[in-house]
One Martini backbone bead per residue (centre of mass of N, CA, C, O) as a GRO file, in nm:
protein
  139
    1UNK     BB    1   0.598   0.847  -0.625
    2UNK     BB    2   0.622   0.850  -0.242
    3UNK     BB    3   0.618   0.754   0.076
    4UNK     BB    4   0.599   0.791   0.335
    5UNK     BB    5   0.708   0.667   0.663
    6UNK     BB    6   0.514   0.674   0.769
    7UNK     BB    7   0.313   0.479   0.618
    8UNK     BB    8   0.582   0.273   0.681
    9UNK     BB    9   0.438   0.188   0.955
   10UNK     BB   10   0.146   0.165   0.949
   11UNK     BB   11   0.161  -0.094   0.746
   12UNK     BB   12   0.321  -0.252   0.977
   13UNK     BB   13   0.109  -0.244   1.200
   14UNK     BB   14  -0.104  -0.417   1.015
   15UNK     BB   15   0.048  -0.620   0.940
   16UNK     BB   16   0.150  -0.746   1.248
   17UNK     BB   17  -0.164  -0.790   1.341
   18UNK     BB   18  -0.308  -0.925   1.084
   19UNK     BB   19  -0.066  -1.167   1.203
   20UNK     BB   20  -0.237  -1.212   1.422
   21UNK     BB   21  -0.466  -1.401   1.604
   22UNK     BB   22  -0.408  -1.318   1.891
   23UNK     BB   23  -0.431  -1.018   2.082
   24UNK     BB   24  -0.233  -0.840   2.236
   25UNK     BB   25  -0.018  -0.579   2.116
   26UNK     BB   26   0.311  -0.393   2.104
   27UNK     BB   27   0.497  -0.138   2.022
   28UNK     BB   28   0.714  -0.244   2.086
   29UNK     BB   29   0.728  -0.485   1.916
   30UNK     BB   30   0.738  -0.368   1.660
   31UNK     BB   31   0.983  -0.224   1.712
   32UNK     BB   32   1.150  -0.457   1.671
   33UNK     BB   33   1.065  -0.644   1.448
   34UNK     BB   34   1.169  -0.346   1.260
   35UNK     BB   35   1.346  -0.151   1.366
   36UNK     BB   36   1.145   0.108   1.486
   37UNK     BB   37   1.149   0.378   1.655
   38UNK     BB   38   0.878   0.403   1.932
   39UNK     BB   39   0.856   0.725   1.902
   40UNK     BB   40   0.728   0.748   1.627
   41UNK     BB   41   0.524   0.428   1.677
   42UNK     BB   42   0.328   0.632   1.817
   43UNK     BB   43   0.182   0.813   1.698
   44UNK     BB   44   0.073   0.646   1.477
   45UNK     BB   45  -0.107   0.449   1.686
   46UNK     BB   46  -0.297   0.707   1.722
   47UNK     BB   47  -0.374   0.792   1.432
   48UNK     BB   48  -0.467   0.442   1.384
   49UNK     BB   49  -0.722   0.487   1.641
   50UNK     BB   50  -0.831   0.766   1.559
   51UNK     BB   51  -0.942   0.630   1.257
   52UNK     BB   52  -0.994   0.299   1.336
   53UNK     BB   53  -0.749   0.059   1.268
   54UNK     BB   54  -0.750   0.070   1.616
   55UNK     BB   55  -0.678  -0.041   1.915
   56UNK     BB   56  -0.638   0.068   2.175
   57UNK     BB   57  -0.511  -0.025   2.544
   58UNK     BB   58  -0.536   0.034   2.849
   59UNK     BB   59  -0.270  -0.104   3.069
   60UNK     BB   60  -0.142  -0.330   3.227
   61UNK     BB   61  -0.325  -0.555   2.950
   62UNK     BB   62  -0.250  -0.367   2.723
   63UNK     BB   63  -0.228  -0.228   2.342
   64UNK     BB   64  -0.314  -0.388   2.004
   65UNK     BB   65  -0.560  -0.409   1.772
   66UNK     BB   66  -0.774  -0.459   1.526
   67UNK     BB   67  -1.093  -0.261   1.517
   68UNK     BB   68  -1.097  -0.519   1.258
   69UNK     BB   69  -1.110  -0.697   1.031
   70UNK     BB   70  -0.886  -0.694   0.782
   71UNK     BB   71  -1.082  -0.782   0.532
   72UNK     BB   72  -1.187  -0.405   0.657
   73UNK     BB   73  -0.937  -0.292   0.527
   74UNK     BB   74  -0.813  -0.026   0.339
   75UNK     BB   75  -0.558   0.074   0.177
   76UNK     BB   76  -0.684   0.358   0.033
   77UNK     BB   77  -0.740   0.441   0.342
   78UNK     BB   78  -0.460   0.473   0.484
   79UNK     BB   79  -0.332   0.647   0.205
   80UNK     BB   80  -0.505   0.896   0.307
   81UNK     BB   81  -0.441   0.903   0.565
   82UNK     BB   82  -0.152   0.974   0.549
   83UNK     BB   83  -0.111   1.144   0.251
   84UNK     BB   84  -0.302   1.358   0.214
   85UNK     BB   85  -0.398   1.283  -0.124
   86UNK     BB   86  -0.511   1.602  -0.242
   87UNK     BB   87  -0.186   1.757  -0.294
   88UNK     BB   88   0.102   1.709  -0.483
   89UNK     BB   89   0.110   2.041  -0.484
   90UNK     BB   90   0.090   2.399  -0.493
   91UNK     BB   91  -0.115   2.605  -0.742
   92UNK     BB   92  -0.218   2.840  -0.588
   93UNK     BB   93   0.063   3.019  -0.568
   94UNK     BB   94   0.079   3.049  -0.839
   95UNK     BB   95   0.000   3.212  -1.155
   96UNK     BB   96  -0.083   3.042  -1.420
   97UNK     BB   97  -0.353   2.848  -1.263
   98UNK     BB   98  -0.623   2.974  -1.389
   99UNK     BB   99  -0.436   2.847  -1.653
  100UNK     BB  100  -0.382   2.520  -1.596
  101UNK     BB  101  -0.320   2.174  -1.720
  102UNK     BB  102  -0.206   2.027  -1.422
  103UNK     BB  103  -0.402   1.949  -1.202
  104UNK     BB  104  -0.604   1.775  -1.336
  105UNK     BB  105  -0.372   1.541  -1.365
  106UNK     BB  106  -0.293   1.497  -1.068
  107UNK     BB  107  -0.570   1.469  -1.071
  108UNK     BB  108  -0.570   1.170  -1.143
  109UNK     BB  109  -0.298   1.042  -1.066
  110UNK     BB  110  -0.396   0.990  -0.802
  111UNK     BB  111  -0.565   0.870  -0.818
  112UNK     BB  112  -0.473   0.559  -1.033
  113UNK     BB  113  -0.307   0.487  -0.773
  114UNK     BB  114  -0.521   0.445  -0.522
  115UNK     BB  115  -0.689   0.238  -0.686
  116UNK     BB  116  -0.542   0.052  -0.675
  117UNK     BB  117  -0.499   0.033  -0.329
  118UNK     BB  118  -0.853  -0.016  -0.308
  119UNK     BB  119  -0.777  -0.405  -0.380
  120UNK     BB  120  -0.684  -0.371  -0.116
  121UNK     BB  121  -0.597  -0.538   0.251
  122UNK     BB  122  -0.468  -0.657   0.525
  123UNK     BB  123  -0.502  -0.907   0.422
  124UNK     BB  124  -0.384  -0.950   0.123
  125UNK     BB  125  -0.143  -0.919   0.294
  126UNK     BB  126  -0.116  -1.174   0.538
  127UNK     BB  127  -0.168  -1.496   0.450
  128UNK     BB  128   0.068  -1.611   0.533
  129UNK     BB  129   0.138  -1.534   0.859
  130UNK     BB  130   0.301  -1.701   0.941
  131UNK     BB  131   0.580  -1.657   0.814
  132UNK     BB  132   0.552  -1.349   0.944
  133UNK     BB  133   0.628  -1.474   1.238
  134UNK     BB  134   0.833  -1.611   1.197
  135UNK     BB  135   1.006  -1.399   1.092
  136UNK     BB  136   0.921  -1.144   1.382
  137UNK     BB  137   1.058  -1.340   1.584
  138UNK     BB  138   1.319  -1.331   1.395
  139UNK     BB  139   1.423  -1.012   1.571
   0.00000   0.00000   0.00000
């Protein structure tokens, strides 16, 4: 299974924010650190904020930060949100769908894939926080 660029960017935002000691980050900082488009990140950040993973603070001294502790942000939940992992294939339009055994297999495979991510949180991704910050500052 291949994750989308959208999920990639979402996880990068969470890693960036999770590696910070305190304070607010910015979309510009994340974009610069990972050399990715600010425009793409704006959509991702808005979505992550709407889903409750991060907080977006408006105004002159505004920015973004994790909405909860990094240890409380489950990666499986993030993937379910960003990937919409309901159906890997749309079998509803297939002629043999009522008799086919593929849909339950796909469902089981998806559940197994996400179950691995369910074991981890953003805190697991940023265990080497100091090294991550050093590497991001070099960008």
